Structures are given as structure tokens and as C-alpha cells.
Amino acid sequence: MIEKTRFIPDGKKELKKLPIINYTDSKYLYYPVTSSRCADGETCVRGGQFVKVGEVIGTRKGAFFEQPMHATVSGEVVGTEKHMDQSGKSVDCLIVKNDFKYELHKTIKDRTDEEINALTKEDFVSIVREKSLVGLGGSAFPTYIKLSTKDKIDVVVANGVECEPNLISDYALMLTNPKAIIEGLIYAMKASGAKKGIIAIKKKYKEIDERLSFELREYSDYDIEVVKIGNFYPQGWEILTIKNALGIKIPQGELLSKYGVLNFNVSTLASIFAAVKHNLPVLERYISLSGDGITNQNFRARIGTLMTELVESVGGYKDIEIPKVLILGGPMMGVNVSQDDIVMTHTTTSLIVQNQVDLHEEPCIHCASCVYSCPVGIQPVQIMNAYKTRDKDMIKHLGINKCIECGLCSFVCPSKIHLTETMRKAKRFASK
Ligand code: SF4
Ligand code: SF4
């Protein structure tokens, strides 16, 4: 039987009920010197030096993606150590010993409304570049590149759809600090010249709709609207968000700006607000621990915190006799990792700890459910077959580059075939 699946369990209900713990206990903070986009990097501080919150401590290097590294606590630089970053790679990290004073660096000063009103597009671009802002929804794409577009922009979309299960980071932010999102959206509209702003959220989030709509009453001078879109997966993928929120169909692979649209995750917009208003880099973010192998908990923690500490703070893993599966990110698009010695970076939103169950792959029954469920219209089963024979031309011909690694094909497969993992491997193989 062909099954077309777009509705998946979102795993957020219980997490949304939990409080958010402000985790401030880290004695040491770790700052990766490289990132997935910056293969090289260097620090500009030495052992024994005292640094303050927001101070530049180095540079991650990688052409357009080059970005300064910032301290997120005040304290002493005490060396380097290897830990895993968001991609699951072991990387060099600069260590700062927290003095728990959280002293701000002298450059961290608020801008007045008059100063902000006088900012040009170039000023906005330069501020977000200096503060190393990247897409906080997971892409880590540099915000300054999006904002510096020369295309005429009609509308800026604040994407609060967050369709990946088990993630509540954007949800928590929209509920607790909608003002920062709205102000960030206004700055993005000013910088890009857009007259209209849209905040796209899931239809079922009535409480978020009420919160944002209430806050927006203070901003009646701006044309900003909350638009509610469907609850299916992967509705938060920008192509679908824009299609369903604005009715604009953008072919995959084309720049949104060519169609007069810019799309930012809501957390990214809040970071634009903090950078422009307070001259701050991203210092902290919301993160969740979930899954049946751990006590579930939400945190607000400083960038540079080790995930191991968060795990320990909830009492470690449950049922330690049962092996665990760890997923960094959500269950659909996250990456499997072998341990929790991971540094929280800008895009770390969740660690899922599951008790391992035996899920043996069965042979393909040719049901075509993966084909009918794929949101980009490619044929995962055919790509898998082409990858098995290492037929690079066929893999490319079947459009592997369109795959957004959403995880739906694996989710829907009745034979429990790890299709998404095969798509990732096939993509890498085809690009060699
Ligand atoms: S992971 Fe790729 S192939 Fe599988 S459903 Fe998503 S987009 Fe399609
Ligand atoms: S790979 Fe799975 S979902 Fe796709 S056709 Fe085969 S059995 Fe069906």
C-alpha cells in the first residue's frame, strides 16, 4: 500500500510543559576554532589572559564564511582541548575559565533609537558580520550574506514554523521574547528595504499567535502580519513556508531574493535585534534534552557549554544497562553521535537520548511510500539502488542534489530502511 506521510508525531507536547532552566554553572566554556564552513581558524588571546563577555577571542577562517569568535563569559583563557562540534567532528576548542562575574567587554554598549534610525544598509550588514550572526535554525548560513543582497526585497519572513520534532527552541523564544523577534524583523526590513514583514507560525500554536498579535499592537506603524500555516512536515523548509505563507512558488535552488523575499528563522531575527540594539553577539540559546533514555529538560545555556554538563545536571542517562542512541538535533534531520562530549554552538538545539531498540532493515517491498512522501519529488528507492551499484551518473540523474535530508523517506519506509543516511552518502559520493 502506498503511504504518503506528511504528518509525523512532533514530540513537543511534554517538552513544552517543562520549565526552562537557566544553566549558569559551567566552570569552563569551550569555543571551537573551526566550524563546518570554516576549516581553519586562529585565536588572538593567550593563556592567562582575562577576557570579557562579547570580546573577540579569535577568527574562524573560510572566505565568505570567515567570522570572529566571541567569549560568552568573562574569565581566564586556560588553553585548548579537543571536543566534538555540531557536526560530530573532534575539533580544537579554546577554553575560558568562567569567573562568574559576566563582565561585559567595553565594546558592548546599547545604541540609542536615534543611532539605529540613522543606520544604513551597509551599517546593518557590517554589524551582523562583526557579531558573527548565522542562521540559528540549523543552516548556520552567515546572516550578513543574506542581508547584503542587491535584489529588491518586498517582504521579510520570520520563520517560526520549527517543524522538526522534539525542538522547542523557537517556540520558547516566541513565547518568552516576541519583542526581540519583532524588533529584529523590523531591522531586517529596514536593512533590506522591505515594506512588509510576515511572521509564519504553525496553525495549532494559538498561544503563540495571541502572544505575537498582542505584542504587534505596539508596532502598528509597520506592515507586519502573523500568518498561520499547516502543521505538516517539512513545512518549515523555507520553500514550503514561503509558498504557504505568501503564495509564492520558488523553484528549489533559486535565490529567494530574486523573488523579492528574505527568510530568517525567528531566533536569527532575535539575534539581529541583540546585535543592533545591544551590540551583542549570540551569547546563549534554548536547548532541550529529550528521549526515553534521559530525564527530559529544557535549558537556556551559554554558547560554549559542554553538553556532558547538561546531561549530568539531570542525573545522567536512565537505564544505563540499555545501550543508547544519541541524536544531535531533531529525530528527522539530526546527526547520530557517539557521545555527549559536544560543545554547544549557535545551532545546537537538542540532544535526543533513546534507549536502543533493534530495528533491522527488511528488504524493500517496492511500496513506493518513500517516493510519494518525498517533498522535493525525487525517488529515494531508485537513488538507493543506484548507490548500491555506485552508479554516479544515475545518482546525479535522479536528482540527489535536491535532497534536503528531511528524513521523511526513512520515517515512512515500512521495511525500516535507513534511506536518509543512504541519501547523505549518495550525495557525498556523487560530489566527489
Ligand atoms: S531525505 Fe531526501 S530523499 Fe528522503 S524524503 Fe527527504 S528530501 Fe526526499
Ligand atoms: S525503500 Fe521502503 S518505502 Fe521505499 S519502496 Fe522500498 S519499502 Fe517502500
XYZ file of C-alpha atoms and ligand atoms in Angstrom:
448
model
C 0.000 0.000 0.000
C 1.349 3.424 -0.909
C 1.535 5.716 2.053
C 2.076 9.430 1.673
C 3.137 10.786 5.033
C 3.489 14.415 5.977
C 2.071 14.285 9.485
C 4.579 12.975 11.978
C 4.492 12.864 15.791
C 6.059 16.148 16.847
C 7.323 15.039 20.285
C 6.959 18.569 21.674
C 3.862 18.331 23.861
C 5.613 17.198 27.046
C 8.699 19.359 26.426
C 6.541 22.478 26.114
C 5.127 21.841 29.589
C 8.592 21.723 31.204
C 10.200 24.835 32.674
C 13.320 26.307 31.088
C 16.317 26.053 33.411
C 18.770 28.922 33.180
C 22.004 26.912 33.235
C 24.836 29.094 34.530
C 27.030 26.545 36.302
C 29.694 25.976 33.610
C 33.172 26.449 35.104
C 34.759 26.153 31.669
C 33.431 27.255 28.309
C 34.776 25.804 25.050
C 34.951 27.662 21.746
C 35.656 25.650 18.570
C 38.325 27.366 16.483
C 36.851 25.906 13.279
C 33.326 25.175 12.053
C 31.661 23.134 9.301
C 32.018 26.149 6.978
C 35.403 27.352 8.229
C 38.095 24.672 8.001
C 40.751 26.913 9.528
C 40.918 29.336 12.417
C 43.164 31.134 14.896
C 42.854 32.636 18.333
C 44.016 36.160 19.247
C 44.335 35.652 23.005
C 46.968 33.847 25.050
C 46.922 31.611 28.105
C 46.459 33.576 31.339
C 44.740 36.493 29.597
C 41.420 37.703 31.040
C 38.578 38.176 28.591
C 35.129 39.660 28.947
C 31.677 38.824 27.589
C 31.445 39.712 23.899
C 35.199 40.111 23.440
C 36.724 38.819 20.209
C 38.936 35.820 21.028
C 39.790 34.597 17.540
C 38.675 34.153 13.945
C 37.189 31.171 12.090
C 38.510 31.374 8.567
C 36.754 30.385 5.356
C 36.406 33.037 2.617
C 32.839 34.464 2.790
C 32.167 32.475 5.917
C 35.003 33.993 7.944
C 33.748 35.100 11.336
C 35.091 36.371 14.650
C 34.792 34.129 17.726
C 33.383 35.770 20.863
C 33.688 34.947 24.559
C 30.297 34.318 26.151
C 31.521 34.639 29.756
C 34.234 36.650 31.455
C 37.272 34.826 32.803
C 40.725 33.499 32.106
C 41.948 31.799 28.938
C 43.395 28.493 30.138
C 44.353 26.579 26.988
C 42.861 24.404 24.266
C 41.276 20.974 24.186
C 39.562 18.774 21.628
C 35.805 18.297 21.788
C 33.092 17.500 19.277
C 31.327 20.285 17.436
C 27.806 20.333 15.992
C 28.855 18.225 13.007
C 30.131 15.434 15.277
C 33.766 16.185 14.400
C 36.506 16.421 17.032
C 37.910 19.973 16.831
C 40.286 22.250 18.751
C 38.484 24.445 21.260
C 39.778 27.460 23.167
C 38.938 27.186 26.883
C 37.848 30.107 29.061
C 37.587 29.556 32.823
C 34.389 31.273 33.928
C 34.842 33.843 36.743
C 31.028 34.022 37.086
C 31.159 37.828 37.004
C 29.788 38.068 33.436
C 31.567 41.382 32.907
C 30.806 42.952 29.559
C 33.569 43.952 27.168
C 33.886 47.717 26.636
C 32.504 47.410 23.081
C 29.168 46.123 24.381
C 27.092 49.292 24.531
C 23.465 49.945 23.626
C 22.645 52.038 20.555
C 20.050 54.754 21.014
C 16.908 54.808 18.837
C 18.370 57.848 17.037
C 21.571 55.954 16.261
C 19.592 52.967 14.999
C 17.363 55.151 12.822
C 20.477 56.602 11.194
C 21.926 53.162 10.288
C 22.338 52.445 6.580
C 22.035 49.060 4.919
C 25.851 48.805 4.962
C 25.855 49.532 8.708
C 23.343 46.723 9.413
C 25.357 44.312 7.264
C 28.592 45.249 8.982
C 27.081 44.870 12.497
C 25.703 41.364 11.825
C 29.007 40.376 10.227
C 31.075 41.671 13.169
C 28.839 39.795 15.605
C 29.164 36.529 13.612
C 25.429 36.057 13.193
C 24.403 32.898 11.359
C 21.117 31.131 10.646
C 20.100 29.743 14.036
C 17.508 27.385 12.564
C 20.293 24.942 11.755
C 21.782 26.181 8.485
C 24.487 28.363 10.116
C 24.494 30.370 6.889
C 26.042 33.810 7.542
C 23.278 36.358 8.066
C 25.302 39.213 6.572
C 25.359 37.499 3.162
C 21.559 37.253 3.062
C 21.144 40.813 4.266
C 23.588 42.285 1.756
C 21.520 41.221 -1.267
C 21.268 43.759 -4.097
C 17.850 42.395 -5.137
C 14.715 44.406 -4.446
C 13.093 42.890 -1.380
C 9.337 43.223 -0.854
C 8.829 41.032 2.184
C 10.869 39.591 5.035
C 9.616 36.318 6.513
C 10.223 35.496 10.177
C 10.100 31.722 10.082
C 8.759 30.360 13.369
C 7.415 27.089 11.997
C 10.090 24.849 13.564
C 8.604 21.666 12.103
C 11.372 19.304 13.232
C 10.035 17.113 16.096
C 11.417 17.483 19.651
C 12.690 21.044 19.082
C 11.082 23.833 21.083
C 13.791 26.476 20.878
C 11.925 28.847 18.530
C 8.647 28.096 20.276
C 10.143 29.080 23.663
C 11.598 32.267 22.219
C 8.325 33.324 20.563
C 6.540 32.825 23.860
C 9.101 34.490 26.134
C 10.582 37.251 23.978
C 8.376 38.113 20.991
C 9.558 41.731 21.165
C 13.123 40.762 20.213
C 11.809 38.863 17.169
C 9.601 41.749 16.043
C 12.367 44.336 16.524
C 14.816 42.080 14.664
C 12.287 41.704 11.855
C 11.925 45.492 11.645
C 15.724 45.887 11.439
C 15.862 43.270 8.671
C 13.057 45.130 6.847
C 14.938 48.428 7.218
C 18.211 46.915 6.043
C 16.647 45.257 3.001
C 14.137 47.993 2.150
C 11.174 45.608 2.535
C 7.844 47.244 3.302
C 6.200 44.087 4.606
C 7.010 41.577 7.321
C 5.405 38.172 7.894
C 5.741 36.004 10.967
C 4.946 32.440 9.872
C 3.854 30.042 12.605
C 2.041 26.725 12.836
C -1.748 26.922 12.814
C -2.015 24.901 16.008
C 0.059 27.355 18.063
C -2.836 29.525 19.229
C -0.915 30.732 22.296
C 1.933 31.970 20.072
C -0.499 33.694 17.721
C -2.075 35.508 20.687
C 1.311 36.471 22.164
C 2.699 37.846 18.901
C -0.543 39.593 17.929
C -0.705 41.246 21.353
C 2.887 42.467 21.056
C 2.367 43.665 17.473
C -0.208 46.233 18.671
C 2.775 48.374 19.689
C 4.116 48.267 16.126
C 1.119 49.459 14.153
C 3.386 51.778 12.081
C 4.791 48.687 10.385
C 3.060 46.312 7.997
C 3.694 43.095 9.922
C 1.297 40.189 9.988
C 1.187 36.781 11.677
C 0.400 34.076 9.103
C -0.628 30.611 10.267
C 0.283 27.698 8.077
C -0.321 23.919 8.212
C 1.129 21.553 10.740
C 2.671 19.048 8.360
C 6.325 18.203 7.885
C 8.573 19.766 6.475
C 6.502 22.946 6.497
C 9.417 24.934 7.999
C 11.562 24.338 4.898
C 11.774 27.859 3.513
C 10.444 26.917 0.055
C 7.271 25.479 1.616
C 6.943 28.211 4.241
C 7.047 30.892 1.546
C 4.686 29.019 -0.746
C 2.127 28.539 2.012
C 2.543 31.881 3.791
C 2.867 34.101 0.722
C 1.637 32.022 -2.202
C 4.986 32.492 -3.969
C 6.384 29.367 -5.599
C 10.172 29.485 -5.660
C 11.904 26.727 -7.612
C 14.379 24.780 -5.488
C 17.919 26.038 -5.971
C 16.923 29.622 -6.827
C 17.683 32.556 -4.551
C 14.638 33.695 -2.580
C 15.784 37.282 -3.014
C 15.203 37.016 -6.796
C 11.529 36.680 -5.894
C 11.607 39.662 -3.534
C 11.727 37.545 -0.358
C 14.143 37.097 2.533
C 13.541 34.324 5.053
C 15.060 34.310 8.541
C 14.484 31.936 11.408
C 12.856 33.762 14.363
C 15.856 33.093 16.622
C 18.126 34.629 13.994
C 15.955 37.757 13.984
C 16.198 37.990 17.771
C 19.985 37.777 17.396
C 19.861 40.652 14.865
C 17.979 42.664 17.483
C 20.601 41.903 20.165
C 23.442 42.773 17.779
C 21.951 46.055 16.570
C 20.413 47.295 19.831
C 22.923 45.964 22.375
C 25.964 45.336 20.134
C 25.996 41.740 21.393
C 26.973 38.523 19.652
C 24.865 35.417 20.351
C 25.616 34.551 23.989
C 23.103 31.840 24.765
C 20.277 29.797 23.320
C 17.493 27.406 24.234
C 18.301 23.724 24.114
C 16.401 20.557 25.068
C 17.326 17.100 26.283
C 14.688 14.577 25.283
C 14.082 10.896 24.556
C 13.289 7.866 26.710
C 16.932 7.434 27.798
C 17.181 10.644 29.824
C 15.179 12.933 32.095
C 13.722 15.443 29.682
C 14.604 19.076 30.347
C 14.788 22.459 28.610
C 17.677 24.839 29.243
C 18.880 28.279 28.394
C 22.669 27.909 28.309
C 25.721 29.855 27.167
C 27.302 29.077 23.805
C 30.431 27.073 24.678
C 28.741 24.906 27.342
C 29.577 21.198 27.155
C 26.527 19.001 26.595
C 28.012 16.499 29.071
C 27.340 19.029 31.839
C 23.690 19.373 30.881
C 23.354 15.584 30.800
C 24.960 15.323 34.243
C 22.740 18.078 35.619
C 19.655 15.890 35.018
C 21.276 12.823 36.621
C 22.909 11.254 33.573
C 21.312 8.592 31.367
C 18.432 6.462 32.567
C 18.527 2.632 32.401
C 22.298 2.594 31.951
C 22.259 -1.132 31.186
C 20.468 -0.371 27.907
C 22.692 0.945 25.087
C 21.786 4.424 23.882
C 21.320 6.126 20.547
C 22.298 9.820 20.655
C 20.995 12.279 18.085
C 22.218 15.846 17.931
C 19.324 17.939 16.593
C 15.888 16.554 15.782
C 14.946 12.951 15.009
C 14.351 13.687 11.311
C 17.342 15.821 10.330
C 19.702 15.415 13.281
C 23.006 13.563 13.187
C 23.831 10.434 15.155
C 26.723 10.998 17.531
C 28.694 8.506 19.570
C 28.993 10.508 22.824
C 27.798 13.694 24.517
C 31.195 15.422 24.742
C 29.816 18.085 22.419
C 30.238 21.844 22.579
C 27.047 23.899 22.324
C 27.384 26.157 19.305
C 24.988 28.655 17.691
C 22.957 25.893 16.039
C 22.795 23.308 18.837
C 19.109 22.955 19.673
C 18.652 19.486 21.066
C 20.193 16.211 22.178
C 17.937 13.161 21.941
C 18.882 10.138 24.013
C 16.954 6.992 23.065
C 17.162 3.518 24.527
C 18.360 1.345 21.667
C 15.799 -0.942 20.087
C 16.547 -3.489 17.401
C 15.338 -2.069 14.122
C 16.518 -4.497 11.488
C 16.219 -3.389 7.921
C 13.954 -5.673 5.880
C 14.093 -5.959 2.086
C 12.363 -3.269 0.046
C 8.778 -4.261 -0.739
C 8.504 -1.725 -3.587
C 5.624 0.080 -1.927
C 6.756 3.496 -3.267
C 5.821 5.222 0.016
C 9.236 6.914 0.074
C 8.677 8.270 -3.431
C 5.219 9.633 -2.675
C 6.332 11.201 0.608
C 9.461 12.960 -0.652
C 8.782 16.732 -0.535
C 11.268 17.517 -3.315
C 9.865 14.900 -5.693
C 12.867 12.604 -6.075
C 12.880 8.793 -5.827
C 14.811 7.667 -2.731
C 14.446 3.959 -3.516
C 15.916 4.399 -7.002
C 18.768 6.502 -5.646
C 19.455 3.805 -3.062
C 19.630 1.190 -5.833
C 21.943 3.383 -7.912
C 24.163 3.966 -4.858
C 24.409 0.210 -4.227
C 25.958 -0.198 -7.682
C 27.956 3.060 -7.292
C 26.348 4.420 -10.460
C 27.343 8.058 -10.069
C 25.724 9.258 -13.297
C 22.411 7.673 -12.368
C 22.544 9.119 -8.832
C 23.025 12.584 -10.313
C 20.392 11.978 -12.973
C 17.907 11.060 -10.245
C 18.441 14.491 -8.661
C 20.296 13.659 -5.441
C 21.293 17.298 -5.049
C 17.658 18.225 -4.497
C 17.528 16.086 -1.338
C 17.115 18.304 1.750
C 17.810 15.350 4.093
C 14.427 15.810 5.745
C 14.224 12.191 6.926
C 10.703 11.510 5.635
C 11.713 8.591 3.403
C 13.267 6.724 6.352
C 10.321 7.586 8.563
C 7.734 6.236 6.141
C 9.577 3.120 4.958
C 7.737 0.003 6.253
C 10.951 -2.006 5.836
C 12.828 0.369 8.165
C 15.485 1.019 5.538
C 17.820 3.869 6.501
C 17.110 5.761 3.320
C 18.070 9.234 4.537
C 21.500 8.052 5.628
C 21.914 6.469 2.185
C 20.842 9.776 0.574
C 23.578 11.573 2.547
C 26.165 9.022 1.456
C 24.983 9.116 -2.159
C 25.206 12.929 -2.150
C 28.772 12.839 -0.884
C 29.666 10.078 -3.369
C 28.167 11.986 -6.317
C 30.009 15.197 -5.423
C 33.484 13.582 -5.433
S 15.557 12.778 2.910
Fe 15.794 13.476 0.795
S 15.065 11.780 -0.437
Fe 14.319 11.418 1.638
S 12.266 12.329 1.648
Fe 13.671 13.916 2.364
S 14.247 15.069 0.553
Fe 13.322 13.151 -0.166
S 12.540 1.740 0.182
Fe 10.936 1.408 1.720
S 9.402 2.998 1.319
Fe 10.721 2.888 -0.463
S 9.705 1.491 -1.835
Fe 11.110 0.252 -0.648
S 9.941 -0.485 1.100
Fe 8.760 1.207 0.185
